[in-house]
Each structure stands twice: as structure tokens, then as C-alpha cells.
Amino acid sequence: MLRVIVNGAYGRMGCEVMKAVWNSGDMELVGAVDSAGTGTDIGTLIGVAHTGIILENNLEEMLRRLRPDVAVDFTTPHVVYQNCITCIKCGVRPVVGTTGMSSGQIQEVINLSQELGVGGLIAPNFAIGALLMIKFATEAARHMPNVEIIELHHDQKIDAPSGTAIKTAEAICEQRGDFQQGLATQFENITGARGGKFNGGIRIHSVRLPGLVAHQEVIFGGLGQTLTIKHDSINRESFMPGVLLGIRKAMHLERVVYGLDKLLFD
Ligand code: NAP
């Protein structure tokens, strides 16, 4: 059995991950951390009777005491970098869904993991369909390099644009090289009207509304035609097969990998 702890366990994703690990058959949920809800028996969060696993609020202390195989992280952009460093220094594999780390921070985490030989995964999106969307969009960019991205999420998401949108834009940029799109000079009557500008002029537009979960459209424009590649996560369960796969795969890695796609398609 893989021994797993969940950080951010009191949050929306953390609860869903605890349920998935609890029901997995090959993993044991051994601990739960969150800055909120300390003292709660996690049974009340995952809809089972008393489990004896009590929410705690000190990640490092738990890692040193329980020595889990994997620490899953669905916390917040402000703390995720430090959480990764703490896990790696404690020799525990981080499997991270929290978005919002800068590319510099991700690289530092990867470097440290390589130095200390600790495997792990940072995945901006665990939904298999979303990874296929990025793969298909990357292929489409070879033939239709003019593209804009619209990502849509629930209104409690604090970072923008989404990690998935950034990952999509990065993959497209890699594919189309130095291509520059759009007018060199444009003006906005309302600041931000054209969205955020990624490398090569790829515009990313972020929508935040109640009722949404996680959605993205990648729109390609060509002469007299458009192509839209769209993915919708309609609930948080959509991420769970990918999270469980990520936990299992992390056990065989010797450094942190960025993107579940690297473990699925490469
Ligand atoms: P959420 O409901 O706000 O949950 C985050 C939890 O982390 C909260 O309970 C929060 O407690 C807790 N937390 C904050 N600081 C902490 C700390 N220092 N130590 C431990 N716990 C801490 O958010 P969510 O909707 O679950 O999303 C979590 C993250 O996952 C976001 O970054 C989101 O973008 C990302 N996400 C990724 C995927 C993917 O596939 N990779 C899918 C969905 C979401 P407080 O309330 O006290 O702050």
C-alpha cells in the first residue's frame, strides 16, 4: 500500500482527493493537513464514519513523524512552493495540483528534487481530457498558428490565468517557434480587454463565475475558418483518475516532473 497524506485537505480538491485515495484499494490515507479545520476527523469530510485521522496544521512535523511515500498538495498559490521544498527536504514525494507557482519556482523545485533524488509531480491539470486538449491544440498550431485561449473557472479561484492555460500556451509556443501573431500596435479602451499577452502574442482570457468548474477553449483562426478545441471539467471527480495515476507514477521517478502529460504520452 502507498502511504499518502493530503495537504489542503479541508479544501474542495483536498476532500475529493482524500475520497479517491480512501477508495483506491492500493493506497492508504495516513494523514491530512490544512490551515483550516484543525482537529476535524476526516470522516466528516469524505462521508464515512469516524476514521481516527485528524486534520493537523503542521506539514513538516507530519512528514517527519509519519514518513509517507507521497504528499498530495491542493493548497494555495502562496504556500505551494514552500510546501514542495519542505516535502523534498524531508524525502517525501510531492504530487502537486496547486497552480500559481512561477516558472522559476517550478524549476527550483525540479533542481532540488534532482539534487536530492526525490521523485514527484507538478501537474497544472490532472484531467486526462484536458491533457488531450493540450496535445491536440499543439498539433493544430503546426497548421494554424494564430490562436487565442479562453479559460473559465469558478469565482473562488485566486490566480489567473490558469496553470492549464499557461501550459497550453507554452506547448503551442514550442511548436510554432518564433511566430508572432496580431497587430504590433493595438490599443484597449478598457485595460485588459484583449486579455493577458503570452509569448509570441498569444492572448489568454480568464473568466471567473459561480457555476463554472474548470473549462478551456483554444480557438485557432485561419483564412475563412476557425477551429475550436474545448474541454470541460464538469465536477472535481474529473481530476481524480489523473491524481491517482500521478501518485502511482511518482513512486518510480527520481526527480519532480512538470506535467502529467510527460508521464502519459512521452
Ligand atoms: P480551496 O477549496 O481554497 O482549498 C485550498 C485549501 O488549502 C483550503 O482549505 C486552505 O485553507 C488550505 N490552505 C491554505 N494555506 C494552507 C497552508 N499553509 N497549509 C495547508 N493548507 C492550506 O481550493 P481548491 O478549489 O481545492 O483548489 C486548490 C488548488 O488546486 C488551487 O490552486 C486550484 O487552482 C488547484 N486545482 C488544480 C487542479 C489540477 O488538476 N491540477 C484542479 C482543480 C484545482 P484556508 O481556507 O484556511 O486558506
PDB file of C-alpha atoms and ligand atoms in Angstrom:
ATOM      1  CA  MET A   1       0.000   0.000   0.000  1.00  0.00           C
ATOM      2  CA  LEU A   2       1.252   3.505  -0.848  1.00  0.00           C
ATOM      3  CA  ARG A   3       1.118   5.732   2.213  1.00  0.00           C
ATOM      4  CA  VAL A   4      -0.352   9.110   1.255  1.00  0.00           C
ATOM      5  CA  ILE A   5      -1.019  12.370   3.061  1.00  0.00           C
ATOM      6  CA  VAL A   6      -3.146  15.195   1.647  1.00  0.00           C
ATOM      7  CA  ASN A   7      -2.273  18.869   2.180  1.00  0.00           C
ATOM      8  CA  GLY A   8      -5.150  21.326   1.701  1.00  0.00           C
ATOM      9  CA  ALA A   9      -7.383  18.513   2.953  1.00  0.00           C
ATOM     10  CA  TYR A  10     -10.140  20.864   4.149  1.00  0.00           C
ATOM     11  CA  GLY A  11     -10.470  22.449   0.684  1.00  0.00           C
ATOM     12  CA  ARG A  12     -12.640  21.431  -2.269  1.00  0.00           C
ATOM     13  CA  MET A  13      -9.963  19.465  -4.136  1.00  0.00           C
ATOM     14  CA  GLY A  14      -8.328  18.126  -0.973  1.00  0.00           C
ATOM     15  CA  CYS A  15     -11.601  16.479   0.139  1.00  0.00           C
ATOM     16  CA  GLU A  16     -12.096  14.904  -3.271  1.00  0.00           C
ATOM     17  CA  VAL A  17      -8.517  13.549  -3.240  1.00  0.00           C
ATOM     18  CA  MET A  18      -8.989  12.071   0.230  1.00  0.00           C
ATOM     19  CA  LYS A  19     -12.139  10.247  -1.000  1.00  0.00           C
ATOM     20  CA  ALA A  20     -10.288   8.920  -4.053  1.00  0.00           C
ATOM     21  CA  VAL A  21      -7.291   7.715  -2.022  1.00  0.00           C
ATOM     22  CA  TRP A  22      -9.589   6.218   0.627  1.00  0.00           C
ATOM     23  CA  ASN A  23     -11.429   4.190  -2.044  1.00  0.00           C
ATOM     24  CA  SER A  24      -8.398   3.368  -4.199  1.00  0.00           C
ATOM     25  CA  GLY A  25      -7.545  -0.135  -2.935  1.00  0.00           C
ATOM     26  CA  ASP A  26      -3.764   0.303  -3.317  1.00  0.00           C
ATOM     27  CA  MET A  27      -3.233   3.435  -1.193  1.00  0.00           C
ATOM     28  CA  GLU A  28      -3.586   4.205   2.470  1.00  0.00           C
ATOM     29  CA  LEU A  29      -4.561   7.695   3.600  1.00  0.00           C
ATOM     30  CA  VAL A  30      -2.322   8.205   6.626  1.00  0.00           C
ATOM     31  CA  GLY A  31      -2.637  11.920   7.323  1.00  0.00           C
ATOM     32  CA  ALA A  32      -4.355  15.184   6.429  1.00  0.00           C
ATOM     33  CA  VAL A  33      -3.060  18.763   6.744  1.00  0.00           C
ATOM     34  CA  ASP A  34      -4.757  22.122   6.343  1.00  0.00           C
ATOM     35  CA  SER A  35      -4.530  25.568   7.871  1.00  0.00           C
ATOM     36  CA  ALA A  36      -8.308  25.330   8.386  1.00  0.00           C
ATOM     37  CA  GLY A  37     -10.396  22.703  10.171  1.00  0.00           C
ATOM     38  CA  THR A  38      -7.672  21.525  12.586  1.00  0.00           C
ATOM     39  CA  GLY A  39      -8.990  18.761  14.880  1.00  0.00           C
ATOM     40  CA  THR A  40     -11.684  17.546  12.457  1.00  0.00           C
ATOM     41  CA  ASP A  41     -11.934  13.782  11.896  1.00  0.00           C
ATOM     42  CA  ILE A  42     -11.647  13.495   8.113  1.00  0.00           C
ATOM     43  CA  GLY A  43     -14.560  11.026   8.072  1.00  0.00           C
ATOM     44  CA  THR A  44     -16.873  14.037   8.276  1.00  0.00           C
ATOM     45  CA  LEU A  45     -15.259  15.443   5.099  1.00  0.00           C
ATOM     46  CA  ILE A  46     -15.359  12.277   2.998  1.00  0.00           C
ATOM     47  CA  GLY A  47     -18.718  10.952   4.132  1.00  0.00           C
ATOM     48  CA  VAL A  48     -17.631   7.904   6.142  1.00  0.00           C
ATOM     49  CA  ALA A  49     -17.895   7.148   9.854  1.00  0.00           C
ATOM     50  CA  HIS A  50     -15.133   8.011  12.341  1.00  0.00           C
ATOM     51  CA  THR A  51     -11.683   7.330  10.740  1.00  0.00           C
ATOM     52  CA  GLY A  52      -9.317   8.357  13.534  1.00  0.00           C
ATOM     53  CA  ILE A  53      -7.404  10.522  11.024  1.00  0.00           C
ATOM     54  CA  ILE A  54      -7.459  14.013  12.455  1.00  0.00           C
ATOM     55  CA  LEU A  55      -6.709  17.183  10.465  1.00  0.00           C
ATOM     56  CA  GLU A  56      -3.442  18.788  11.580  1.00  0.00           C
ATOM     57  CA  ASN A  57      -1.810  22.066  10.591  1.00  0.00           C
ATOM     58  CA  ASN A  58       1.937  21.403  10.561  1.00  0.00           C
ATOM     59  CA  LEU A  59       3.124  19.818   7.319  1.00  0.00           C
ATOM     60  CA  GLU A  60       6.797  19.380   8.219  1.00  0.00           C
ATOM     61  CA  GLU A  61       6.066  17.843  11.607  1.00  0.00           C
ATOM     62  CA  MET A  62       3.649  15.374   9.973  1.00  0.00           C
ATOM     63  CA  LEU A  63       6.125  14.429   7.233  1.00  0.00           C
ATOM     64  CA  ARG A  64       8.859  13.697   9.783  1.00  0.00           C
ATOM     65  CA  ARG A  65       6.528  11.736  12.069  1.00  0.00           C
ATOM     66  CA  LEU A  66       4.542   9.696   9.507  1.00  0.00           C
ATOM     67  CA  ARG A  67       7.165   9.348   6.741  1.00  0.00           C
ATOM     68  CA  PRO A  68       4.546   8.950   3.964  1.00  0.00           C
ATOM     69  CA  ASP A  69       5.500   7.910   0.422  1.00  0.00           C
ATOM     70  CA  VAL A  70       3.632  10.802  -1.198  1.00  0.00           C
ATOM     71  CA  ALA A  71       2.256  14.189  -0.101  1.00  0.00           C
ATOM     72  CA  VAL A  72      -0.534  15.419  -2.369  1.00  0.00           C
ATOM     73  CA  ASP A  73      -0.851  19.239  -2.424  1.00  0.00           C
ATOM     74  CA  PHE A  74      -4.017  21.148  -3.253  1.00  0.00           C
ATOM     75  CA  THR A  75      -3.445  24.260  -1.149  1.00  0.00           C
ATOM     76  CA  THR A  76      -2.967  27.819  -2.407  1.00  0.00           C
ATOM     77  CA  PRO A  77      -0.529  29.623  -4.721  1.00  0.00           C
ATOM     78  CA  HIS A  78       1.050  31.476  -1.749  1.00  0.00           C
ATOM     79  CA  VAL A  79       2.268  28.371   0.052  1.00  0.00           C
ATOM     80  CA  VAL A  80       2.735  25.676  -2.575  1.00  0.00           C
ATOM     81  CA  TYR A  81       6.367  26.476  -3.423  1.00  0.00           C
ATOM     82  CA  GLN A  82       7.443  26.252   0.231  1.00  0.00           C
ATOM     83  CA  ASN A  83       5.396  23.045   0.650  1.00  0.00           C
ATOM     84  CA  CYS A  84       7.269  21.436  -2.255  1.00  0.00           C
ATOM     85  CA  ILE A  85      10.649  22.414  -0.800  1.00  0.00           C
ATOM     86  CA  THR A  86       9.633  21.067   2.626  1.00  0.00           C
ATOM     87  CA  CYS A  87       8.469  17.732   1.162  1.00  0.00           C
ATOM     88  CA  ILE A  88      11.630  17.235  -0.899  1.00  0.00           C
ATOM     89  CA  LYS A  89      13.907  18.119   2.028  1.00  0.00           C
ATOM     90  CA  CYS A  90      12.011  15.535   4.122  1.00  0.00           C
ATOM     91  CA  GLY A  91      12.463  12.929   1.362  1.00  0.00           C
ATOM     92  CA  VAL A  92       8.718  12.754   0.621  1.00  0.00           C
ATOM     93  CA  ARG A  93       7.478  12.810  -2.997  1.00  0.00           C
ATOM     94  CA  PRO A  94       5.252  15.838  -3.700  1.00  0.00           C
ATOM     95  CA  VAL A  95       2.317  15.357  -6.091  1.00  0.00           C
ATOM     96  CA  VAL A  96       1.091  18.874  -6.664  1.00  0.00           C
ATOM     97  CA  GLY A  97      -2.125  20.130  -8.216  1.00  0.00           C
ATOM     98  CA  THR A  98      -1.973  23.631  -6.752  1.00  0.00           C
ATOM     99  CA  THR A  99      -1.417  26.181  -9.501  1.00  0.00           C
ATOM    100  CA  GLY A 100       0.212  29.608  -9.362  1.00  0.00           C
ATOM    101  CA  MET A 101       3.923  28.775  -8.995  1.00  0.00           C
ATOM    102  CA  SER A 102       6.134  30.825 -11.322  1.00  0.00           C
ATOM    103  CA  SER A 103       8.223  29.004 -13.921  1.00  0.00           C
ATOM    104  CA  GLY A 104      11.317  29.998 -11.894  1.00  0.00           C
ATOM    105  CA  GLN A 105       9.867  28.398  -8.754  1.00  0.00           C
ATOM    106  CA  ILE A 106       8.932  25.232 -10.655  1.00  0.00           C
ATOM    107  CA  GLN A 107      12.489  24.997 -11.987  1.00  0.00           C
ATOM    108  CA  GLU A 108      13.923  25.457  -8.468  1.00  0.00           C
ATOM    109  CA  VAL A 109      11.712  22.633  -7.176  1.00  0.00           C
ATOM    110  CA  ILE A 110      12.823  20.385 -10.032  1.00  0.00           C
ATOM    111  CA  ASN A 111      16.504  21.248  -9.416  1.00  0.00           C
ATOM    112  CA  LEU A 112      16.274  20.495  -5.688  1.00  0.00           C
ATOM    113  CA  SER A 113      14.433  17.224  -6.342  1.00  0.00           C
ATOM    114  CA  GLN A 114      17.143  16.202  -8.797  1.00  0.00           C
ATOM    115  CA  GLU A 115      19.887  17.101  -6.333  1.00  0.00           C
ATOM    116  CA  LEU A 116      18.269  15.072  -3.528  1.00  0.00           C
ATOM    117  CA  GLY A 117      16.931  12.280  -5.786  1.00  0.00           C
ATOM    118  CA  VAL A 118      13.304  12.694  -4.724  1.00  0.00           C
ATOM    119  CA  GLY A 119      10.642  11.981  -7.361  1.00  0.00           C
ATOM    120  CA  GLY A 120       7.369  13.842  -7.686  1.00  0.00           C
ATOM    121  CA  LEU A 121       4.953  15.588  -9.995  1.00  0.00           C
ATOM    122  CA  ILE A 122       3.645  19.116 -10.545  1.00  0.00           C
ATOM    123  CA  ALA A 123       0.527  18.931 -12.709  1.00  0.00           C
ATOM    124  CA  PRO A 124      -1.432  22.087 -13.560  1.00  0.00           C
ATOM    125  CA  ASN A 125      -4.245  19.824 -14.745  1.00  0.00           C
ATOM    126  CA  PHE A 126      -4.990  16.250 -13.730  1.00  0.00           C
ATOM    127  CA  ALA A 127      -7.989  15.800 -16.070  1.00  0.00           C
ATOM    128  CA  ILE A 128      -6.991  13.378 -18.845  1.00  0.00           C
ATOM    129  CA  GLY A 129      -9.322  15.168 -21.290  1.00  0.00           C
ATOM    130  CA  ALA A 130      -7.564  18.473 -20.612  1.00  0.00           C
ATOM    131  CA  LEU A 131      -4.200  16.890 -21.386  1.00  0.00           C
ATOM    132  CA  LEU A 132      -5.611  15.607 -24.666  1.00  0.00           C
ATOM    133  CA  MET A 133      -6.913  19.134 -25.385  1.00  0.00           C
ATOM    134  CA  ILE A 134      -3.363  20.494 -24.993  1.00  0.00           C
ATOM    135  CA  LYS A 135      -1.964  17.699 -27.154  1.00  0.00           C
ATOM    136  CA  PHE A 136      -4.497  18.315 -29.941  1.00  0.00           C
ATOM    137  CA  ALA A 137      -4.025  22.102 -29.678  1.00  0.00           C
ATOM    138  CA  THR A 138      -0.269  21.685 -30.032  1.00  0.00           C
ATOM    139  CA  GLU A 139      -0.816  19.612 -33.175  1.00  0.00           C
ATOM    140  CA  ALA A 140      -3.280  22.163 -34.591  1.00  0.00           C
ATOM    141  CA  ALA A 141      -0.775  25.005 -34.015  1.00  0.00           C
ATOM    142  CA  ARG A 142       1.569  23.421 -36.551  1.00  0.00           C
ATOM    143  CA  HIS A 143      -1.005  24.165 -39.261  1.00  0.00           C
ATOM    144  CA  MET A 144      -2.953  27.109 -37.781  1.00  0.00           C
ATOM    145  CA  PRO A 145      -0.507  29.195 -35.717  1.00  0.00           C
ATOM    146  CA  ASN A 146      -2.912  32.088 -34.944  1.00  0.00           C
ATOM    147  CA  VAL A 147      -4.548  31.225 -31.636  1.00  0.00           C
ATOM    148  CA  GLU A 148      -6.214  32.660 -28.537  1.00  0.00           C
ATOM    149  CA  ILE A 149      -7.128  30.873 -25.299  1.00  0.00           C
ATOM    150  CA  ILE A 150     -10.216  31.398 -23.165  1.00  0.00           C
ATOM    151  CA  GLU A 151     -10.154  29.698 -19.765  1.00  0.00           C
ATOM    152  CA  LEU A 152     -13.202  29.708 -17.490  1.00  0.00           C
ATOM    153  CA  HIS A 153     -13.246  28.804 -13.777  1.00  0.00           C
ATOM    154  CA  HIS A 154     -15.377  29.162 -10.647  1.00  0.00           C
ATOM    155  CA  ASP A 155     -15.154  32.573  -8.969  1.00  0.00           C
ATOM    156  CA  GLN A 156     -13.221  31.300  -5.911  1.00  0.00           C
ATOM    157  CA  LYS A 157     -10.077  30.644  -7.957  1.00  0.00           C
ATOM    158  CA  ILE A 158      -7.491  33.216  -6.883  1.00  0.00           C
ATOM    159  CA  ASP A 159      -4.830  33.004  -9.613  1.00  0.00           C
ATOM    160  CA  ALA A 160      -5.204  33.970 -13.263  1.00  0.00           C
ATOM    161  CA  PRO A 161      -4.631  32.831 -15.880  1.00  0.00           C
ATOM    162  CA  SER A 162      -4.973  29.154 -15.007  1.00  0.00           C
ATOM    163  CA  GLY A 163      -1.935  26.874 -14.927  1.00  0.00           C
ATOM    164  CA  THR A 164      -3.570  24.886 -17.733  1.00  0.00           C
ATOM    165  CA  ALA A 165      -3.817  27.959 -19.968  1.00  0.00           C
ATOM    166  CA  ILE A 166      -0.146  28.753 -19.363  1.00  0.00           C
ATOM    167  CA  LYS A 167       0.842  25.143 -20.066  1.00  0.00           C
ATOM    168  CA  THR A 168      -1.210  25.226 -23.297  1.00  0.00           C
ATOM    169  CA  ALA A 169       0.419  28.481 -24.434  1.00  0.00           C
ATOM    170  CA  GLU A 170       3.889  27.134 -23.600  1.00  0.00           C
ATOM    171  CA  ALA A 171       3.264  23.972 -25.647  1.00  0.00           C
ATOM    172  CA  ILE A 172       1.933  25.988 -28.608  1.00  0.00           C
ATOM    173  CA  CYS A 173       4.930  28.361 -28.468  1.00  0.00           C
ATOM    174  CA  GLU A 174       7.305  25.410 -28.543  1.00  0.00           C
ATOM    175  CA  GLN A 175       5.518  24.086 -31.610  1.00  0.00           C
ATOM    176  CA  ARG A 176       5.288  27.299 -33.657  1.00  0.00           C
ATOM    177  CA  GLY A 177       8.730  28.702 -32.787  1.00  0.00           C
ATOM    178  CA  ASP A 178       9.266  32.444 -33.405  1.00  0.00           C
ATOM    179  CA  PHE A 179       5.839  33.050 -34.961  1.00  0.00           C
ATOM    180  CA  GLN A 180       4.344  36.407 -33.882  1.00  0.00           C
ATOM    181  CA  GLN A 181       0.609  36.983 -34.196  1.00  0.00           C
ATOM    182  CA  GLY A 182      -1.610  40.046 -34.093  1.00  0.00           C
ATOM    183  CA  LEU A 183      -1.040  43.725 -34.847  1.00  0.00           C
ATOM    184  CA  ALA A 184       2.185  45.189 -33.490  1.00  0.00           C
ATOM    185  CA  THR A 185       0.249  48.218 -32.193  1.00  0.00           C
ATOM    186  CA  GLN A 186      -3.220  47.912 -30.672  1.00  0.00           C
ATOM    187  CA  PHE A 187      -4.992  49.940 -28.014  1.00  0.00           C
ATOM    188  CA  GLU A 188      -7.560  48.964 -25.410  1.00  0.00           C
ATOM    189  CA  ASN A 189     -10.469  51.214 -24.447  1.00  0.00           C
ATOM    190  CA  ILE A 190     -10.720  49.207 -21.231  1.00  0.00           C
ATOM    191  CA  THR A 191      -7.424  47.904 -19.789  1.00  0.00           C
ATOM    192  CA  GLY A 192      -7.209  44.141 -20.116  1.00  0.00           C
ATOM    193  CA  ALA A 193      -9.881  43.934 -22.836  1.00  0.00           C
ATOM    194  CA  ARG A 194      -7.557  41.874 -25.031  1.00  0.00           C
ATOM    195  CA  GLY A 195      -6.570  39.535 -22.176  1.00  0.00           C
ATOM    196  CA  GLY A 196      -3.070  38.712 -20.982  1.00  0.00           C
ATOM    197  CA  LYS A 197      -0.341  38.589 -23.619  1.00  0.00           C
ATOM    198  CA  PHE A 198       1.802  35.463 -23.590  1.00  0.00           C
ATOM    199  CA  ASN A 199       4.953  34.977 -25.705  1.00  0.00           C
ATOM    200  CA  GLY A 200       4.526  35.491 -29.417  1.00  0.00           C
ATOM    201  CA  GLY A 201       1.279  37.423 -28.874  1.00  0.00           C
ATOM    202  CA  ILE A 202      -0.925  34.553 -27.670  1.00  0.00           C
ATOM    203  CA  ARG A 203      -3.794  36.176 -25.753  1.00  0.00           C
ATOM    204  CA  ILE A 204      -5.210  34.410 -22.690  1.00  0.00           C
ATOM    205  CA  HIS A 205      -8.643  35.484 -21.405  1.00  0.00           C
ATOM    206  CA  SER A 206      -9.768  34.443 -17.903  1.00  0.00           C
ATOM    207  CA  VAL A 207     -13.466  34.203 -16.980  1.00  0.00           C
ATOM    208  CA  ARG A 208     -14.465  33.750 -13.297  1.00  0.00           C
ATOM    209  CA  LEU A 209     -18.109  32.963 -12.498  1.00  0.00           C
ATOM    210  CA  PRO A 210     -20.109  30.916  -9.993  1.00  0.00           C
ATOM    211  CA  GLY A 211     -21.462  27.749 -11.606  1.00  0.00           C
ATOM    212  CA  LEU A 212     -18.277  27.052 -13.544  1.00  0.00           C
ATOM    213  CA  VAL A 213     -15.767  24.335 -12.529  1.00  0.00           C
ATOM    214  CA  ALA A 214     -12.793  24.316 -14.972  1.00  0.00           C
ATOM    215  CA  HIS A 215     -13.142  24.859 -18.711  1.00  0.00           C
ATOM    216  CA  GLN A 216     -10.953  25.947 -21.604  1.00  0.00           C
ATOM    217  CA  GLU A 217     -11.343  26.793 -25.274  1.00  0.00           C
ATOM    218  CA  VAL A 218      -8.386  27.063 -27.634  1.00  0.00           C
ATOM    219  CA  ILE A 219      -9.501  28.951 -30.744  1.00  0.00           C
ATOM    220  CA  PHE A 220      -7.431  28.827 -33.918  1.00  0.00           C
ATOM    221  CA  GLY A 221      -8.032  31.255 -36.777  1.00  0.00           C
ATOM    222  CA  GLY A 222      -7.100  30.736 -40.426  1.00  0.00           C
ATOM    223  CA  LEU A 223      -8.219  32.097 -43.778  1.00  0.00           C
ATOM    224  CA  GLY A 224     -12.019  31.874 -43.770  1.00  0.00           C
ATOM    225  CA  GLN A 225     -12.129  29.344 -40.930  1.00  0.00           C
ATOM    226  CA  THR A 226     -11.762  28.806 -37.210  1.00  0.00           C
ATOM    227  CA  LEU A 227     -11.125  25.666 -35.199  1.00  0.00           C
ATOM    228  CA  THR A 228     -12.113  25.402 -31.529  1.00  0.00           C
ATOM    229  CA  ILE A 229     -10.761  22.715 -29.194  1.00  0.00           C
ATOM    230  CA  LYS A 230     -12.718  22.695 -25.947  1.00  0.00           C
ATOM    231  CA  HIS A 231     -12.560  20.814 -22.680  1.00  0.00           C
ATOM    232  CA  ASP A 232     -14.924  20.926 -19.688  1.00  0.00           C
ATOM    233  CA  SER A 233     -14.390  19.519 -16.222  1.00  0.00           C
ATOM    234  CA  ILE A 234     -17.985  19.362 -15.005  1.00  0.00           C
ATOM    235  CA  ASN A 235     -17.056  18.278 -11.492  1.00  0.00           C
ATOM    236  CA  ARG A 236     -13.957  17.735  -9.338  1.00  0.00           C
ATOM    237  CA  GLU A 237     -14.141  13.953  -9.730  1.00  0.00           C
ATOM    238  CA  SER A 238     -12.823  14.548 -13.270  1.00  0.00           C
ATOM    239  CA  PHE A 239      -9.352  15.128 -11.808  1.00  0.00           C
ATOM    240  CA  MET A 240      -9.207  12.008  -9.630  1.00  0.00           C
ATOM    241  CA  PRO A 241      -8.089   9.280 -12.091  1.00  0.00           C
ATOM    242  CA  GLY A 242      -5.189  11.590 -13.001  1.00  0.00           C
ATOM    243  CA  VAL A 243      -4.307  12.279  -9.356  1.00  0.00           C
ATOM    244  CA  LEU A 244      -4.217   8.551  -8.510  1.00  0.00           C
ATOM    245  CA  LEU A 245      -2.168   7.843 -11.630  1.00  0.00           C
ATOM    246  CA  GLY A 246       0.217  10.678 -10.670  1.00  0.00           C
ATOM    247  CA  ILE A 247       0.692   9.226  -7.173  1.00  0.00           C
ATOM    248  CA  ARG A 248       1.482   5.776  -8.591  1.00  0.00           C
ATOM    249  CA  LYS A 249       3.853   7.150 -11.251  1.00  0.00           C
ATOM    250  CA  ALA A 250       5.659   9.437  -8.784  1.00  0.00           C
ATOM    251  CA  MET A 251       6.898   6.331  -6.972  1.00  0.00           C
ATOM    252  CA  HIS A 252       9.083   5.487  -9.985  1.00  0.00           C
ATOM    253  CA  LEU A 253      10.545   8.961 -10.589  1.00  0.00           C
ATOM    254  CA  GLU A 254      13.891  10.268  -9.390  1.00  0.00           C
ATOM    255  CA  ARG A 255      13.050  13.941  -9.779  1.00  0.00           C
ATOM    256  CA  VAL A 256       9.975  16.125  -9.964  1.00  0.00           C
ATOM    257  CA  VAL A 257       8.313  16.138 -13.392  1.00  0.00           C
ATOM    258  CA  TYR A 258       6.212  19.096 -14.608  1.00  0.00           C
ATOM    259  CA  GLY A 259       3.015  17.926 -16.337  1.00  0.00           C
ATOM    260  CA  LEU A 260       1.108  14.642 -16.150  1.00  0.00           C
ATOM    261  CA  ASP A 261       1.295  14.575 -19.970  1.00  0.00           C
ATOM    262  CA  LYS A 262       5.009  13.786 -19.656  1.00  0.00           C
ATOM    263  CA  LEU A 263       4.061  10.550 -17.877  1.00  0.00           C
ATOM    264  CA  LEU A 264       1.148   9.693 -20.178  1.00  0.00           C
ATOM    265  CA  PHE A 265       2.321  10.487 -23.704  1.00  0.00           C
ATOM    266  CA  ASP A 266       6.136  10.673 -23.738  1.00  0.00           C
TER     267      ASP A 266
HETATM  268  P1  NAP B   1      -9.659  25.579  -1.745  1.00  0.00           P
HETATM  269  O1  NAP B   1     -11.007  24.954  -1.633  1.00  0.00           O
HETATM  270  O2  NAP B   1      -9.492  27.022  -1.386  1.00  0.00           O
HETATM  271  O3  NAP B   1      -8.661  24.666  -0.875  1.00  0.00           O
HETATM  272  C1  NAP B   1      -7.395  25.048  -0.504  1.00  0.00           C
HETATM  273  C2  NAP B   1      -7.198  24.625   0.947  1.00  0.00           C
HETATM  274  O4  NAP B   1      -5.825  24.798   1.312  1.00  0.00           O
HETATM  275  C3  NAP B   1      -8.040  25.464   1.920  1.00  0.00           C
HETATM  276  O5  NAP B   1      -8.670  24.636   2.855  1.00  0.00           O
HETATM  277  C4  NAP B   1      -6.981  26.345   2.553  1.00  0.00           C
HETATM  278  O6  NAP B   1      -7.316  26.740   3.869  1.00  0.00           O
HETATM  279  C5  NAP B   1      -5.796  25.405   2.595  1.00  0.00           C
HETATM  280  N1  NAP B   1      -4.548  26.099   2.888  1.00  0.00           N
HETATM  281  C6  NAP B   1      -4.207  27.398   2.703  1.00  0.00           C
HETATM  282  N2  NAP B   1      -2.974  27.648   3.146  1.00  0.00           N
HETATM  283  C7  NAP B   1      -2.507  26.473   3.642  1.00  0.00           C
HETATM  284  C8  NAP B   1      -1.300  26.086   4.272  1.00  0.00           C
HETATM  285  N3  NAP B   1      -0.325  26.972   4.500  1.00  0.00           N
HETATM  286  N4  NAP B   1      -1.165  24.817   4.680  1.00  0.00           N
HETATM  287  C9  NAP B   1      -2.145  23.914   4.477  1.00  0.00           C
HETATM  288  N5  NAP B   1      -3.322  24.234   3.904  1.00  0.00           N
HETATM  289  C10 NAP B   1      -3.509  25.483   3.482  1.00  0.00           C
HETATM  290  O7  NAP B   1      -9.086  25.426  -3.225  1.00  0.00           O
HETATM  291  P2  NAP B   1      -9.375  24.248  -4.270  1.00  0.00           P
HETATM  292  O8  NAP B   1     -10.510  24.611  -5.145  1.00  0.00           O
HETATM  293  O9  NAP B   1      -9.389  22.961  -3.548  1.00  0.00           O
HETATM  294  O10 NAP B   1      -8.075  24.375  -5.176  1.00  0.00           O
HETATM  295  C11 NAP B   1      -6.772  24.197  -4.620  1.00  0.00           C
HETATM  296  C12 NAP B   1      -5.731  24.428  -5.699  1.00  0.00           C
HETATM  297  O11 NAP B   1      -5.827  23.384  -6.669  1.00  0.00           O
HETATM  298  C13 NAP B   1      -5.872  25.731  -6.482  1.00  0.00           C
HETATM  299  O12 NAP B   1      -4.582  26.260  -6.742  1.00  0.00           O
HETATM  300  C14 NAP B   1      -6.528  25.280  -7.796  1.00  0.00           C
HETATM  301  O13 NAP B   1      -6.199  26.137  -8.876  1.00  0.00           O
HETATM  302  C15 NAP B   1      -5.866  23.936  -7.967  1.00  0.00           C
HETATM  303  N6  NAP B   1      -6.564  22.979  -8.830  1.00  0.00           N
HETATM  304  C16 NAP B   1      -5.780  22.193  -9.601  1.00  0.00           C
HETATM  305  C17 NAP B   1      -6.338  21.211 -10.369  1.00  0.00           C
HETATM  306  C18 NAP B   1      -5.432  20.297 -11.162  1.00  0.00           C
HETATM  307  O14 NAP B   1      -5.932  19.423 -11.896  1.00  0.00           O
HETATM  308  N7  NAP B   1      -4.132  20.451 -11.043  1.00  0.00           N
HETATM  309  C19 NAP B   1      -7.733  21.042 -10.409  1.00  0.00           C
HETATM  310  C20 NAP B   1      -8.517  21.873  -9.618  1.00  0.00           C
HETATM  311  C21 NAP B   1      -7.917  22.834  -8.806  1.00  0.00           C
HETATM  312  P3  NAP B   1      -7.853  28.268   4.120  1.00  0.00           P
HETATM  313  O15 NAP B   1      -9.278  28.252   3.721  1.00  0.00           O
HETATM  314  O16 NAP B   1      -7.584  28.441   5.585  1.00  0.00           O
HETATM  315  O17 NAP B   1      -6.999  29.180   3.259  1.00  0.00           O
END
